[in-house]
Amino acid sequence: MKKYFEVKADQYVAGKNFLVYRPASLKNPKNNSVMFIMEKYIDNIDVFRKVKDCLIFWPDKFEIPEDINNMHAVVSCASPHTEFARFFSANSITYLPDIEDVKLVNGAYIAKNAIIGNNCKIFPGVYIGGEVKIGNNVYIGSGAKIVGEVYIGNNVVIRENAVLGVDGLTTDRDENGRALTIPQFGKIIIEDDVQIGVSSIVARGAIDETRICRGSKIDALCWISHNLYIDEDTFVVCGTMTLGSGSIGKRCLVSANSTLMAIHVGDDSIVGAGAVVTK
């Protein structure tokens, strides 16, 4: 399992002599990870009993169960999400893409470790990073950039100047009002027969993944935020903005210039042009 950093847990809780190597979510907990739980998810604490040796930021309004306290380094605090963000700045942890050895193929810059399938059309001006894996019969238009851990299926179309693998924005501040940044460690999964339009942007997951499922079509100038899940055969029309950690069901139509907050849109839904959907 990949290690992103090494931080001693006893910096936070005395006597906890283990290291944490990675972030993890409640949805996908991992051993030796840094995690947090917010008040609204407190009923999900059983996930911490499935792993060991984690650093956990815990809401101070709730008692820490003895068994979880023994298994992990648990820090009680007023704002677990803020303390999770502070963890990275305090330990000088970032996760920006590295400069990689590349080969120039038909004017495209392709990292030597990238995996490219058969019968792909990759145009001049494209950049593909070393953690990218691309299936067969994929079209990548001029100027597209694909960085970070990105998995692209078969028969995918990525139009000109699209960017896959950018970081999503977090909006935490410390007690002095200074902005905090949470590095984005997740990946992107683009399933078969997906289309990504001109100058659209797909952010990688914050911890887990951003996923666009089979057959969905993303129009031009759309922002697909971190952790978004778009189910099969959905249309997202030009100018749409999505916020992180939401989901859109199957066979939906999200019309032009709409904004979706961190919500779930059910199957077969229509979101009208210019709509702002908050719940």
PDB file of C-alpha atoms in Angstrom:
ATOM      1  CA  MET A   1       0.000   0.000   0.000  1.00  0.00           C
ATOM      2  CA  LYS A   2       1.382   3.376  -1.048  1.00  0.00           C
ATOM      3  CA  LYS A   3       3.072   5.574   1.567  1.00  0.00           C
ATOM      4  CA  TYR A   4       2.665   9.319   1.044  1.00  0.00           C
ATOM      5  CA  PHE A   5       4.452  10.585   4.183  1.00  0.00           C
ATOM      6  CA  GLU A   6       5.756   9.434   7.569  1.00  0.00           C
ATOM      7  CA  VAL A   7       4.547  11.144  10.741  1.00  0.00           C
ATOM      8  CA  LYS A   8       4.963   9.852  14.297  1.00  0.00           C
ATOM      9  CA  ALA A   9       1.645   9.542  16.112  1.00  0.00           C
ATOM     10  CA  ASP A  10       3.254  10.361  19.456  1.00  0.00           C
ATOM     11  CA  GLN A  11       3.609  13.963  18.275  1.00  0.00           C
ATOM     12  CA  TYR A  12      -0.146  14.116  18.917  1.00  0.00           C
ATOM     13  CA  VAL A  13      -0.819  11.504  21.605  1.00  0.00           C
ATOM     14  CA  ALA A  14       1.901  10.485  24.075  1.00  0.00           C
ATOM     15  CA  GLY A  15       2.783   6.809  24.112  1.00  0.00           C
ATOM     16  CA  LYS A  16       1.440   6.019  20.641  1.00  0.00           C
ATOM     17  CA  ASN A  17       4.623   4.688  19.052  1.00  0.00           C
ATOM     18  CA  PHE A  18       3.599   4.124  15.471  1.00  0.00           C
ATOM     19  CA  LEU A  19       3.770   5.987  12.175  1.00  0.00           C
ATOM     20  CA  VAL A  20       0.983   7.178   9.903  1.00  0.00           C
ATOM     21  CA  TYR A  21       1.667   7.065   6.170  1.00  0.00           C
ATOM     22  CA  ARG A  22      -1.468   8.170   4.325  1.00  0.00           C
ATOM     23  CA  PRO A  23      -4.868   9.826   4.641  1.00  0.00           C
ATOM     24  CA  ALA A  24      -8.006   7.695   4.682  1.00  0.00           C
ATOM     25  CA  SER A  25     -11.762   8.259   4.642  1.00  0.00           C
ATOM     26  CA  LEU A  26     -14.605   6.739   6.655  1.00  0.00           C
ATOM     27  CA  LYS A  27     -15.724   5.059   3.433  1.00  0.00           C
ATOM     28  CA  ASN A  28     -12.365   3.402   2.871  1.00  0.00           C
ATOM     29  CA  PRO A  29     -10.390   3.197   6.138  1.00  0.00           C
ATOM     30  CA  LYS A  30      -6.780   1.975   6.120  1.00  0.00           C
ATOM     31  CA  ASN A  31      -4.215   0.996   8.732  1.00  0.00           C
ATOM     32  CA  ASN A  32      -1.647   3.637   9.735  1.00  0.00           C
ATOM     33  CA  SER A  33      -3.630   6.519   8.286  1.00  0.00           C
ATOM     34  CA  VAL A  34      -4.658   9.977   9.423  1.00  0.00           C
ATOM     35  CA  MET A  35      -8.444  10.362   9.572  1.00  0.00           C
ATOM     36  CA  PHE A  36     -11.161  12.580  11.012  1.00  0.00           C
ATOM     37  CA  ILE A  37     -14.826  12.158  11.915  1.00  0.00           C
ATOM     38  CA  MET A  38     -17.360  14.974  12.103  1.00  0.00           C
ATOM     39  CA  GLU A  39     -20.334  15.140  14.445  1.00  0.00           C
ATOM     40  CA  LYS A  40     -22.880  14.301  11.750  1.00  0.00           C
ATOM     41  CA  TYR A  41     -21.091  11.014  11.000  1.00  0.00           C
ATOM     42  CA  ILE A  42     -20.529   9.908  14.593  1.00  0.00           C
ATOM     43  CA  ASP A  43     -22.778   6.855  14.093  1.00  0.00           C
ATOM     44  CA  ASN A  44     -20.119   5.452  11.753  1.00  0.00           C
ATOM     45  CA  ILE A  45     -17.398   5.007  14.359  1.00  0.00           C
ATOM     46  CA  ASP A  46     -17.322   1.232  13.817  1.00  0.00           C
ATOM     47  CA  VAL A  47     -15.044   1.855  10.819  1.00  0.00           C
ATOM     48  CA  PHE A  48     -12.243   2.578  13.300  1.00  0.00           C
ATOM     49  CA  ARG A  49     -12.595  -0.928  14.709  1.00  0.00           C
ATOM     50  CA  LYS A  50     -11.707  -2.388  11.302  1.00  0.00           C
ATOM     51  CA  VAL A  51      -8.230  -0.803  11.201  1.00  0.00           C
ATOM     52  CA  LYS A  52      -5.349  -0.169  13.575  1.00  0.00           C
ATOM     53  CA  ASP A  53      -2.698   2.414  14.384  1.00  0.00           C
ATOM     54  CA  CYS A  54      -4.449   5.481  13.007  1.00  0.00           C
ATOM     55  CA  LEU A  55      -4.316   9.137  14.021  1.00  0.00           C
ATOM     56  CA  ILE A  56      -7.934  10.264  14.398  1.00  0.00           C
ATOM     57  CA  PHE A  57      -9.264  13.789  14.971  1.00  0.00           C
ATOM     58  CA  TRP A  58     -12.434  13.387  17.036  1.00  0.00           C
ATOM     59  CA  PRO A  59     -15.264  15.861  17.890  1.00  0.00           C
ATOM     60  CA  ASP A  60     -14.900  16.928  21.519  1.00  0.00           C
ATOM     61  CA  LYS A  61     -18.654  16.791  22.130  1.00  0.00           C
ATOM     62  CA  PHE A  62     -18.533  12.996  22.022  1.00  0.00           C
ATOM     63  CA  GLU A  63     -16.765  10.573  24.351  1.00  0.00           C
ATOM     64  CA  ILE A  64     -14.079   8.411  22.773  1.00  0.00           C
ATOM     65  CA  PRO A  65     -14.867   4.683  23.227  1.00  0.00           C
ATOM     66  CA  GLU A  66     -12.165   2.936  25.235  1.00  0.00           C
ATOM     67  CA  ASP A  67     -11.411   0.278  22.625  1.00  0.00           C
ATOM     68  CA  ILE A  68     -10.958   2.859  19.859  1.00  0.00           C
ATOM     69  CA  ASN A  69      -8.795   4.987  22.142  1.00  0.00           C
ATOM     70  CA  ASN A  70      -6.582   1.955  22.818  1.00  0.00           C
ATOM     71  CA  MET A  71      -6.278   0.977  19.143  1.00  0.00           C
ATOM     72  CA  HIS A  72      -5.457   4.429  17.814  1.00  0.00           C
ATOM     73  CA  ALA A  73      -4.072   7.866  18.623  1.00  0.00           C
ATOM     74  CA  VAL A  74      -7.265   9.889  19.068  1.00  0.00           C
ATOM     75  CA  VAL A  75      -7.204  13.677  19.376  1.00  0.00           C
ATOM     76  CA  SER A  76     -10.331  15.320  20.794  1.00  0.00           C
ATOM     77  CA  CYS A  77     -10.889  18.769  19.264  1.00  0.00           C
ATOM     78  CA  ALA A  78     -13.559  21.329  18.439  1.00  0.00           C
ATOM     79  CA  SER A  79     -13.175  21.046  14.657  1.00  0.00           C
ATOM     80  CA  PRO A  80     -11.817  17.702  13.404  1.00  0.00           C
ATOM     81  CA  HIS A  81     -11.827  18.788   9.762  1.00  0.00           C
ATOM     82  CA  THR A  82      -9.768  21.892  10.569  1.00  0.00           C
ATOM     83  CA  GLU A  83      -7.290  19.867  12.613  1.00  0.00           C
ATOM     84  CA  PHE A  84      -7.044  17.345   9.766  1.00  0.00           C
ATOM     85  CA  ALA A  85      -6.160  20.247   7.454  1.00  0.00           C
ATOM     86  CA  ARG A  86      -3.679  21.644   9.987  1.00  0.00           C
ATOM     87  CA  PHE A  87      -1.962  18.224  10.166  1.00  0.00           C
ATOM     88  CA  PHE A  88      -0.647  18.649   6.612  1.00  0.00           C
ATOM     89  CA  SER A  89       0.582  22.209   7.005  1.00  0.00           C
ATOM     90  CA  ALA A  90       2.182  21.457  10.394  1.00  0.00           C
ATOM     91  CA  ASN A  91       4.108  18.555   8.869  1.00  0.00           C
ATOM     92  CA  SER A  92       4.944  20.349   5.577  1.00  0.00           C
ATOM     93  CA  ILE A  93       3.094  17.709   3.545  1.00  0.00           C
ATOM     94  CA  THR A  94       2.154  18.444  -0.042  1.00  0.00           C
ATOM     95  CA  TYR A  95       1.275  16.134  -2.920  1.00  0.00           C
ATOM     96  CA  LEU A  96       1.986  18.033  -6.108  1.00  0.00           C
ATOM     97  CA  PRO A  97       2.903  16.144  -9.299  1.00  0.00           C
ATOM     98  CA  ASP A  98       6.615  15.532  -9.818  1.00  0.00           C
ATOM     99  CA  ILE A  99       8.592  16.541 -12.873  1.00  0.00           C
ATOM    100  CA  GLU A 100       8.957  13.297 -14.826  1.00  0.00           C
ATOM    101  CA  ASP A 101      11.065  11.871 -17.616  1.00  0.00           C
ATOM    102  CA  VAL A 102       8.986  12.146 -20.764  1.00  0.00           C
ATOM    103  CA  LYS A 103       9.182  11.060 -24.375  1.00  0.00           C
ATOM    104  CA  LEU A 104       8.001  13.224 -27.245  1.00  0.00           C
ATOM    105  CA  VAL A 105       5.536  11.327 -29.437  1.00  0.00           C
ATOM    106  CA  ASN A 106       3.959  13.239 -32.337  1.00  0.00           C
ATOM    107  CA  GLY A 107       4.373  16.454 -30.377  1.00  0.00           C
ATOM    108  CA  ALA A 108       2.787  15.047 -27.207  1.00  0.00           C
ATOM    109  CA  TYR A 109       4.750  14.788 -23.938  1.00  0.00           C
ATOM    110  CA  ILE A 110       4.140  11.348 -22.456  1.00  0.00           C
ATOM    111  CA  ALA A 111       5.818  10.230 -19.213  1.00  0.00           C
ATOM    112  CA  LYS A 112       7.836   7.056 -19.670  1.00  0.00           C
ATOM    113  CA  ASN A 113       5.854   5.229 -16.967  1.00  0.00           C
ATOM    114  CA  ALA A 114       2.445   6.020 -18.477  1.00  0.00           C
ATOM    115  CA  ILE A 115       0.516   3.048 -19.891  1.00  0.00           C
ATOM    116  CA  ILE A 116      -1.187   3.669 -23.226  1.00  0.00           C
ATOM    117  CA  GLY A 117      -3.512   1.140 -24.889  1.00  0.00           C
ATOM    118  CA  ASN A 118      -3.911   0.252 -28.549  1.00  0.00           C
ATOM    119  CA  ASN A 119      -5.207   2.471 -31.362  1.00  0.00           C
ATOM    120  CA  CYS A 120      -5.125   5.683 -29.329  1.00  0.00           C
ATOM    121  CA  LYS A 121      -5.014   9.084 -31.033  1.00  0.00           C
ATOM    122  CA  ILE A 122      -2.956  11.533 -28.991  1.00  0.00           C
ATOM    123  CA  PHE A 123      -2.489  14.944 -30.572  1.00  0.00           C
ATOM    124  CA  PRO A 124       0.392  17.449 -30.299  1.00  0.00           C
ATOM    125  CA  GLY A 125       0.526  19.534 -27.144  1.00  0.00           C
ATOM    126  CA  VAL A 126      -0.889  16.816 -24.869  1.00  0.00           C
ATOM    127  CA  TYR A 127       0.810  16.032 -21.532  1.00  0.00           C
ATOM    128  CA  ILE A 128       0.282  12.616 -19.881  1.00  0.00           C
ATOM    129  CA  GLY A 129       1.804  11.882 -16.458  1.00  0.00           C
ATOM    130  CA  GLY A 130       3.468   8.699 -15.262  1.00  0.00           C
ATOM    131  CA  GLU A 131       0.607   7.415 -13.083  1.00  0.00           C
ATOM    132  CA  VAL A 132      -1.868   7.518 -15.985  1.00  0.00           C
ATOM    133  CA  LYS A 133      -3.286   4.307 -17.453  1.00  0.00           C
ATOM    134  CA  ILE A 134      -5.234   4.594 -20.719  1.00  0.00           C
ATOM    135  CA  GLY A 135      -7.303   1.893 -22.444  1.00  0.00           C
ATOM    136  CA  ASN A 136      -7.851   1.228 -26.135  1.00  0.00           C
ATOM    137  CA  ASN A 137      -9.269   3.493 -28.854  1.00  0.00           C
ATOM    138  CA  VAL A 138      -8.948   6.675 -26.799  1.00  0.00           C
ATOM    139  CA  TYR A 139      -8.941  10.135 -28.425  1.00  0.00           C
ATOM    140  CA  ILE A 140      -7.023  12.909 -26.642  1.00  0.00           C
ATOM    141  CA  GLY A 141      -7.214  16.324 -28.303  1.00  0.00           C
ATOM    142  CA  SER A 142      -4.429  18.889 -28.535  1.00  0.00           C
ATOM    143  CA  GLY A 143      -3.589  20.725 -25.333  1.00  0.00           C
ATOM    144  CA  ALA A 144      -5.193  18.221 -22.950  1.00  0.00           C
ATOM    145  CA  LYS A 145      -3.339  17.581 -19.678  1.00  0.00           C
ATOM    146  CA  ILE A 146      -3.702  14.388 -17.614  1.00  0.00           C
ATOM    147  CA  VAL A 147      -1.763  14.277 -14.337  1.00  0.00           C
ATOM    148  CA  GLY A 148      -1.772  12.209 -11.167  1.00  0.00           C
ATOM    149  CA  GLU A 149      -3.378   8.801 -10.743  1.00  0.00           C
ATOM    150  CA  VAL A 150      -5.901   8.647 -13.581  1.00  0.00           C
ATOM    151  CA  TYR A 151      -7.468   5.513 -15.086  1.00  0.00           C
ATOM    152  CA  ILE A 152      -9.154   5.899 -18.469  1.00  0.00           C
ATOM    153  CA  GLY A 153     -11.204   3.111 -20.038  1.00  0.00           C
ATOM    154  CA  ASN A 154     -11.810   2.178 -23.672  1.00  0.00           C
ATOM    155  CA  ASN A 155     -13.376   4.349 -26.386  1.00  0.00           C
ATOM    156  CA  VAL A 156     -13.057   7.533 -24.334  1.00  0.00           C
ATOM    157  CA  VAL A 157     -12.942  10.976 -25.956  1.00  0.00           C
ATOM    158  CA  ILE A 158     -11.050  13.777 -24.178  1.00  0.00           C
ATOM    159  CA  ARG A 159     -11.401  16.968 -26.158  1.00  0.00           C
ATOM    160  CA  GLU A 160      -8.976  19.846 -26.623  1.00  0.00           C
ATOM    161  CA  ASN A 161      -7.536  21.626 -23.559  1.00  0.00           C
ATOM    162  CA  ALA A 162      -9.373  19.446 -21.047  1.00  0.00           C
ATOM    163  CA  VAL A 163      -7.469  18.937 -17.787  1.00  0.00           C
ATOM    164  CA  LEU A 164      -7.793  15.799 -15.649  1.00  0.00           C
ATOM    165  CA  GLY A 165      -6.180  15.468 -12.238  1.00  0.00           C
ATOM    166  CA  VAL A 166      -6.242  18.977 -10.763  1.00  0.00           C
ATOM    167  CA  ASP A 167      -6.632  19.577  -7.024  1.00  0.00           C
ATOM    168  CA  GLY A 168      -9.950  20.488  -5.475  1.00  0.00           C
ATOM    169  CA  LEU A 169     -10.106  23.507  -3.159  1.00  0.00           C
ATOM    170  CA  THR A 170     -10.580  23.266   0.586  1.00  0.00           C
ATOM    171  CA  THR A 171     -11.773  26.267   2.594  1.00  0.00           C
ATOM    172  CA  ASP A 172     -10.535  25.688   6.154  1.00  0.00           C
ATOM    173  CA  ARG A 173      -8.908  28.481   8.174  1.00  0.00           C
ATOM    174  CA  ASP A 174      -6.925  28.417  11.371  1.00  0.00           C
ATOM    175  CA  GLU A 175      -7.829  30.421  14.478  1.00  0.00           C
ATOM    176  CA  ASN A 176      -6.053  33.457  12.994  1.00  0.00           C
ATOM    177  CA  GLY A 177      -8.017  33.326   9.770  1.00  0.00           C
ATOM    178  CA  ARG A 178      -5.108  32.012   7.701  1.00  0.00           C
ATOM    179  CA  ALA A 179      -6.070  29.653   4.890  1.00  0.00           C
ATOM    180  CA  LEU A 180      -5.235  25.964   5.294  1.00  0.00           C
ATOM    181  CA  THR A 181      -4.703  23.558   2.418  1.00  0.00           C
ATOM    182  CA  ILE A 182      -5.488  19.839   2.354  1.00  0.00           C
ATOM    183  CA  PRO A 183      -3.396  18.098  -0.308  1.00  0.00           C
ATOM    184  CA  GLN A 184      -5.482  15.976  -2.675  1.00  0.00           C
ATOM    185  CA  PHE A 185      -4.325  12.353  -2.702  1.00  0.00           C
ATOM    186  CA  GLY A 186      -7.143  10.643  -4.611  1.00  0.00           C
ATOM    187  CA  LYS A 187      -7.535   9.412  -8.161  1.00  0.00           C
ATOM    188  CA  ILE A 188      -9.823   9.703 -11.176  1.00  0.00           C
ATOM    189  CA  ILE A 189     -11.596   6.819 -12.871  1.00  0.00           C
ATOM    190  CA  ILE A 190     -13.082   7.420 -16.320  1.00  0.00           C
ATOM    191  CA  GLU A 191     -15.044   4.373 -17.467  1.00  0.00           C
ATOM    192  CA  ASP A 192     -15.625   3.190 -21.063  1.00  0.00           C
ATOM    193  CA  ASP A 193     -17.378   5.346 -23.683  1.00  0.00           C
ATOM    194  CA  VAL A 194     -17.153   8.585 -21.679  1.00  0.00           C
ATOM    195  CA  GLN A 195     -16.637  11.967 -23.359  1.00  0.00           C
ATOM    196  CA  ILE A 196     -14.959  14.974 -21.741  1.00  0.00           C
ATOM    197  CA  GLY A 197     -15.580  18.272 -23.554  1.00  0.00           C
ATOM    198  CA  VAL A 198     -13.315  21.125 -24.599  1.00  0.00           C
ATOM    199  CA  SER A 199     -11.619  22.960 -21.677  1.00  0.00           C
ATOM    200  CA  SER A 200     -13.496  20.976 -19.033  1.00  0.00           C
ATOM    201  CA  ILE A 201     -11.735  20.172 -15.768  1.00  0.00           C
ATOM    202  CA  VAL A 202     -11.974  17.009 -13.668  1.00  0.00           C
ATOM    203  CA  ALA A 203     -10.498  17.188 -10.149  1.00  0.00           C
ATOM    204  CA  ARG A 204      -9.002  14.115  -8.539  1.00  0.00           C
ATOM    205  CA  GLY A 205     -10.504  12.743  -5.364  1.00  0.00           C
ATOM    206  CA  ALA A 206      -9.439  14.328  -2.098  1.00  0.00           C
ATOM    207  CA  ILE A 207      -8.701  10.919  -0.558  1.00  0.00           C
ATOM    208  CA  ASP A 208     -10.571   8.280  -2.571  1.00  0.00           C
ATOM    209  CA  GLU A 209     -11.772   8.877  -6.142  1.00  0.00           C
ATOM    210  CA  THR A 210     -13.689  10.975  -8.614  1.00  0.00           C
ATOM    211  CA  ARG A 211     -15.554   8.674 -11.014  1.00  0.00           C
ATOM    212  CA  ILE A 212     -17.400   9.194 -14.304  1.00  0.00           C
ATOM    213  CA  CYS A 213     -19.248   6.020 -15.218  1.00  0.00           C
ATOM    214  CA  ARG A 214     -19.774   4.316 -18.559  1.00  0.00           C
ATOM    215  CA  GLY A 215     -21.328   6.310 -21.351  1.00  0.00           C
ATOM    216  CA  SER A 216     -21.664   9.669 -19.608  1.00  0.00           C
ATOM    217  CA  LYS A 217     -20.952  12.844 -21.585  1.00  0.00           C
ATOM    218  CA  ILE A 218     -19.403  15.993 -20.136  1.00  0.00           C
ATOM    219  CA  ASP A 219     -19.806  19.061 -22.360  1.00  0.00           C
ATOM    220  CA  ALA A 220     -17.350  21.960 -22.759  1.00  0.00           C
ATOM    221  CA  LEU A 221     -16.301  24.301 -19.924  1.00  0.00           C
ATOM    222  CA  CYS A 222     -17.556  22.149 -17.045  1.00  0.00           C
ATOM    223  CA  TRP A 223     -16.020  21.804 -13.591  1.00  0.00           C
ATOM    224  CA  ILE A 224     -16.232  18.268 -12.171  1.00  0.00           C
ATOM    225  CA  SER A 225     -15.163  18.590  -8.562  1.00  0.00           C
ATOM    226  CA  HIS A 226     -13.253  16.248  -6.278  1.00  0.00           C
ATOM    227  CA  ASN A 227     -15.025  13.080  -5.072  1.00  0.00           C
ATOM    228  CA  LEU A 228     -17.929  13.560  -7.502  1.00  0.00           C
ATOM    229  CA  TYR A 229     -19.611  10.368  -8.714  1.00  0.00           C
ATOM    230  CA  ILE A 230     -21.444  10.567 -12.051  1.00  0.00           C
ATOM    231  CA  ASP A 231     -23.385   7.419 -12.886  1.00  0.00           C
ATOM    232  CA  GLU A 232     -23.998   5.913 -16.350  1.00  0.00           C
ATOM    233  CA  ASP A 233     -25.412   7.685 -19.430  1.00  0.00           C
ATOM    234  CA  THR A 234     -25.732  11.117 -17.845  1.00  0.00           C
ATOM    235  CA  PHE A 235     -25.322  14.392 -19.762  1.00  0.00           C
ATOM    236  CA  VAL A 236     -23.633  17.374 -18.095  1.00  0.00           C
ATOM    237  CA  VAL A 237     -24.073  20.424 -20.346  1.00  0.00           C
ATOM    238  CA  CYS A 238     -21.623  23.308 -20.855  1.00  0.00           C
ATOM    239  CA  GLY A 239     -20.791  25.675 -18.022  1.00  0.00           C
ATOM    240  CA  THR A 240     -21.967  23.366 -15.230  1.00  0.00           C
ATOM    241  CA  MET A 241     -20.207  23.716 -11.869  1.00  0.00           C
ATOM    242  CA  THR A 242     -20.231  20.955  -9.265  1.00  0.00           C
ATOM    243  CA  LEU A 243     -19.033  21.028  -5.671  1.00  0.00           C
ATOM    244  CA  GLY A 244     -17.092  18.172  -4.107  1.00  0.00           C
ATOM    245  CA  SER A 245     -18.426  14.919  -2.673  1.00  0.00           C
ATOM    246  CA  GLY A 246     -21.776  14.947  -4.476  1.00  0.00           C
ATOM    247  CA  SER A 247     -23.239  12.433  -6.904  1.00  0.00           C
ATOM    248  CA  ILE A 248     -25.401  12.384 -10.017  1.00  0.00           C
ATOM    249  CA  GLY A 249     -27.487   9.347 -10.895  1.00  0.00           C
ATOM    250  CA  LYS A 250     -28.067   7.426 -14.119  1.00  0.00           C
ATOM    251  CA  ARG A 251     -29.565   8.959 -17.274  1.00  0.00           C
ATOM    252  CA  CYS A 252     -29.700  12.492 -15.866  1.00  0.00           C
ATOM    253  CA  LEU A 253     -29.620  15.736 -17.815  1.00  0.00           C
ATOM    254  CA  VAL A 254     -27.802  18.564 -16.059  1.00  0.00           C
ATOM    255  CA  SER A 255     -28.454  21.614 -18.220  1.00  0.00           C
ATOM    256  CA  ALA A 256     -26.181  24.540 -19.081  1.00  0.00           C
ATOM    257  CA  ASN A 257     -24.731  26.906 -16.467  1.00  0.00           C
ATOM    258  CA  SER A 258     -26.192  25.043 -13.516  1.00  0.00           C
ATOM    259  CA  THR A 259     -24.519  24.726 -10.128  1.00  0.00           C
ATOM    260  CA  LEU A 260     -24.758  21.606  -7.985  1.00  0.00           C
ATOM    261  CA  MET A 261     -23.758  21.785  -4.338  1.00  0.00           C
ATOM    262  CA  ALA A 262     -22.514  18.679  -2.494  1.00  0.00           C
ATOM    263  CA  ILE A 263     -25.786  16.820  -3.043  1.00  0.00           C
ATOM    264  CA  HIS A 264     -27.175  13.655  -4.639  1.00  0.00           C
ATOM    265  CA  VAL A 265     -29.206  13.980  -7.852  1.00  0.00           C
ATOM    266  CA  GLY A 266     -31.335  10.869  -8.373  1.00  0.00           C
ATOM    267  CA  ASP A 267     -31.681   8.717 -11.493  1.00  0.00           C
ATOM    268  CA  ASP A 268     -33.523  10.157 -14.520  1.00  0.00           C
ATOM    269  CA  SER A 269     -33.528  13.688 -13.116  1.00  0.00           C
ATOM    270  CA  ILE A 270     -33.448  16.909 -15.126  1.00  0.00           C
ATOM    271  CA  VAL A 271     -31.672  19.990 -13.751  1.00  0.00           C
ATOM    272  CA  GLY A 272     -32.787  23.088 -15.631  1.00  0.00           C
ATOM    273  CA  ALA A 273     -30.470  25.609 -17.246  1.00  0.00           C
ATOM    274  CA  GLY A 274     -29.004  28.079 -14.749  1.00  0.00           C
ATOM    275  CA  ALA A 275     -30.359  26.212 -11.724  1.00  0.00           C
ATOM    276  CA  VAL A 276     -28.585  26.360  -8.370  1.00  0.00           C
ATOM    277  CA  VAL A 277     -29.353  23.093  -6.566  1.00  0.00           C
ATOM    278  CA  THR A 278     -28.589  23.215  -2.843  1.00  0.00           C
ATOM    279  CA  LYS A 279     -30.511  20.232  -1.463  1.00  0.00           C
TER     280      LYS A 279
END
